[in-house]
Amino acid sequence: MNELNFVRGMAWHDLAKPFFQGNPKHSRAGFLLLAAAGYREEGTVALCHIAGKDLGRNLEQYRQLNGPPLPALLLLCSPLDRLAASTYSFMTQGFSDPAYHAWHNPFTHLPEMQPQLHSRFQARDLSSGFEAPLRAHLLAQTPTAWQMPLNDLLERSRKDLPLVETRLPVIAGKNLLDLLLPYSETYPERTYAPVNDTLLSAHTRLSAVLAWVVYRNLKRASKDILNWTLTLETDTARLPDSSDAIDFVSLRDKTLFSAGEALVRDHIGAQLVRISLSGHRQWTEEAARLDDLKGAQQLTALLRTALKRAITGQLGVVDLADFLWLSESTFDLVYLLPEAVADPLELIQAGYDQALAWLVDGADNPDSLQKLLEADFRAADPPLDLARPRALAALKAELACLGYSVSIEPVQPPQGHPSYGAFTAAFGQRLLEAYRNSLNQSQTPSASLQTALKTLTATEPLAAEEVCSICSTHPVYRPLADRVSDDYFLRKVTHTFRDDPEQPCLSCIARRALAHKQVQVEALHRMIRYDPVTGRLQTGPATDPPMDVPPLLLHTGRLTGLDDYLDLRAAFVRRARRTNSPHPLDIFPTVSYAADSLGNIALLTLQASQAVFAAYSFRSARQQLRELDRIKPLPPVWKIFAEDYDAFCNKVAAEAPHLLDQVEVIQPHLARVLAREARLSHFFEDVAPAFEAAGIRVLALETRYPVGRWLIPAMLLPQALKHLGQTIAVNLLALPDSELDDQARQFLKLAAPPLLDGSIVVFKQKYPIYLVLEAARTLQAELGPLPAAYGLRLGLTDLRGILSSTAPRQALVTLDWLPELLALNDRVDRRSVTLRAADLGRASQEGHWAQAVADARLFIRSGWWGLPETEQQKAAEALTAPGAFEPILFFKTMSRE
Amino acid sequence: MKDNPIKLAYQAHNYVDRAAYRHGQKKKSDNPAKTAPILAAAMEQFGQAGLPLWKARRKAQQVVGDPRIARYLEKLGWADLKAFLGTIALFLKTYPEDETEVGMVQFQDRGQTQLDPEALGQQALALSNQLLKTHRDNNLNKLKRMADRVRVARNKWEALATLAQFYPLRGVPDSVVNDLVEQLSVLHLRSFQDLMARALLFYEAQSKGWNPNAQRSKSGQANESGS
């Protein structure tokens, strides 16, 4: 078995777990399904990733299959699986009877919606309540030709019948593996509370990475196990040194290390490496326009993919490019490199150079910049030499200036632990600590950055007119810049400011060209109708979901030539370039797409807090849930959890009080943290569709953990926040009801951590984006540490009229209070709020009496709000509550009634 | 500098022997409280052409009936004389009809105190609380009208005339008007106007459920928490 099969096998070892609970069943099903998909060797990893008698039975079935000899390396799969497990199970300590099975939200522990079955994953009987319908769902997805043999494999697994080998050929490009993998994204590693919050995919990724680390370290030490094969006997197997294979994996006496466990322990030494694409981050955040930002993001995403490929290429396992990284975010890639990799910095530098070259002009890269520029400027007359070697070399040099930085945290195996269980727990903590430290560690500037600095300082100083007017860093690309005034076609990568077209450098041309593929907004295709015969464009409101035309979008226009660009102010339009495009037009929105009729835009930024690394205690929640239920009956899904969890905790408290902490406090673990991060990423992706479904125009700037950024019309801010609150409740915290009513908020207070910190910055559409991003960062810094408020905190500020990168905080809202604030905002009128603001503004002259006057006037104004008399006083009191007025004033300033 | 006609009217109304009219020693129909407005109306009706100023002055002297004020009337022009006649009736109206009534307190311009924000707030709140005691009998519209007129007064005498206009009047508590006259005696006009406006603001808000004590405890909390 080679490195590739071993690591991939560990990445897929629980592939069949969603369909079959229990060790022997899901391991054998894993083998059958992987073999059927054409990955037989990986299947043997699934077959052997268990221990004890179950492993013996599997080996016996394999012996009867009469397959090729099994490598002894497979005996490390179970210790590796346990090392990667996110929980050090108390289930092994006599509490193996969960009352129900569920997949719980990692933050609130409410049952998650299972997308394949469109139901919440919570079942008393897992087999009939969940696994059988899921198997039926799988069969329904498969091509007809597969259905019988696949059903036979599943039934064989269900009834514990002997193993067989069946191959299901690829049909119409469809592979069985591709059908199976998505189930791991929506199935928990464990199905019993409260540790059922970690995705199987997070666990298996970590398993694969750990397997690779151990494999490389064993290889460096030239260990025999890499070459040994097993001799299969009835219900067991022997190693070449005659030792028993079952005992090699684990011993009955759990206080001792088995040989396999010791081997893993002694070869798990690693270093956690975080590669931060800091130069790319800076390039993105310094973008003045939307297409610069989107283009830079696209370039970073391409580079990240290329870097993953290049690093694994340097390690000689290019096919593991998608398996070896631990986590990735927009600007970060995290690896766990084995000790056997002597010089990670050198490895990364070589990988980075290789990635950059592949990105620019890699012959086997279908999306290389060379191909992109060739396609984009093919109609230039006379032709440009953008895709020629000299220009590409210059482009490479410019992009190399976007450096990266690296932080390295050693992860040494912990010493002195009496059992493998204790060792895995300690290692898990150490690994997480390294992961967390790498975020805060001062990072080593890369060699590439040093090279870039040398390059820049060695360059002769350029005259101002010779420097790119977009990035102000690189020399202007003259062949394009000199012709851009006269050649309309070439202006597609430049903008004109006061009749002066921009003078771009090569990297900015590439960035703008990349943006053309990225910033399409589906809703615009429903708003702009095109008549291909006359070339006329006509705009109108979108339907399904209904959405108004952006006020700044020009109403009509005409496309004349093939490469014609039409500037409709809120969007640029051209005929679709790709032949397989579903739309007749390519439409690229500008920032103005998200502007309201007054040209005002709100930037909503949400940032994941440090709570993703925290331990979550359910102790107080458990104690107070009964009280909540007494006040108002709990929703059924939560009640089942509360009752069963409570009963389980009581049982543990009675029988093994020393284990109660493990049940009541969910300890962080890397796989669990990765699952939390994934949940946040999914949530960020859900925000824009939620706004659009509510008829709110939105431009998503960033939707990947740890930051989400969206542009929305400032006038629609209250509506947008209402839908944001609901999206957080339903999509992030798995609340069963879309309304954040009192009871729901009581739940969240008890169970949800302070997850999201964010800001809203209101600005004019003409402002450069970098200014707004900087204001959002400053505001975030001003807010300070996130208080223990659950869910969300948002700082609000208005950048208009300030004209600086810093904006003072004007208001603060939390998820707890958001529904009440928005309801209050609907009840009070704008005039009352602005009058009160003026009254409060006199505080410098009148001291606290200004507040009294303002309050008194507000109570009097409450008669104008069209509310019943009894409600007027309540509304006025709510508005004078501490912290309530500022957000309402902010909302009212944004919206015109 | 010429005297303010309202001031003259206020001084003059003290010389009128109100008891004589009340006890029938003088004809009630000669009571300046009735005759002065009639003369003012006649001046308005006939104009200076129909009723010359000298004639109007003589008639006014007859109306007031006290020689001590006559010399002042000689100095008044047409408009001031009208103002004089209009306000003396108001002031006369503020006297008690019988022994059971108290009447509007005497006004003496004793000072020009300016209220600082704290004092202004405190006194306005006290006045508002006083109004709340008779809340069921109060007429908010009348109170507002009184405050609005005081707000546009150009001097204390105009303010006093306005107060007199609302004394006695159903819906406007006498005790409050008396308190206001006391305040007017000692306060600068601007402070007095602010006081009235604010007191009425507080009163209206309190009648709609505003609790000033709750606000104070809220601001106390805010100060304690450092916000």
Short mmCIF file of C-alpha atoms in Angstrom, two decimals, chain A residues 265-266 412-418 423 426 430:
data_model
loop_
_atom_site.label_atom_id
_atom_site.label_comp_id
_atom_site.label_asym_id
_atom_site.label_seq_id
_atom_site.Cartn_x
_atom_site.Cartn_y
_atom_site.Cartn_z
CA ARG A 265 2.53 7.85 19.55
CA ASP A 266 6.21 7.70 18.69
CA GLN A 412 5.35 17.30 19.88
CA PRO A 413 3.67 14.12 21.15
CA PRO A 414 2.84 14.52 24.83
CA GLN A 415 4.81 12.34 27.19
CA GLY A 416 4.03 10.37 30.30
CA HIS A 417 0.42 9.48 29.68
CA PRO A 418 -0.54 6.08 31.06
CA PHE A 423 -2.50 10.38 25.15
CA ALA A 426 -3.52 15.42 25.44
CA ARG A 430 -1.77 20.31 21.97
#
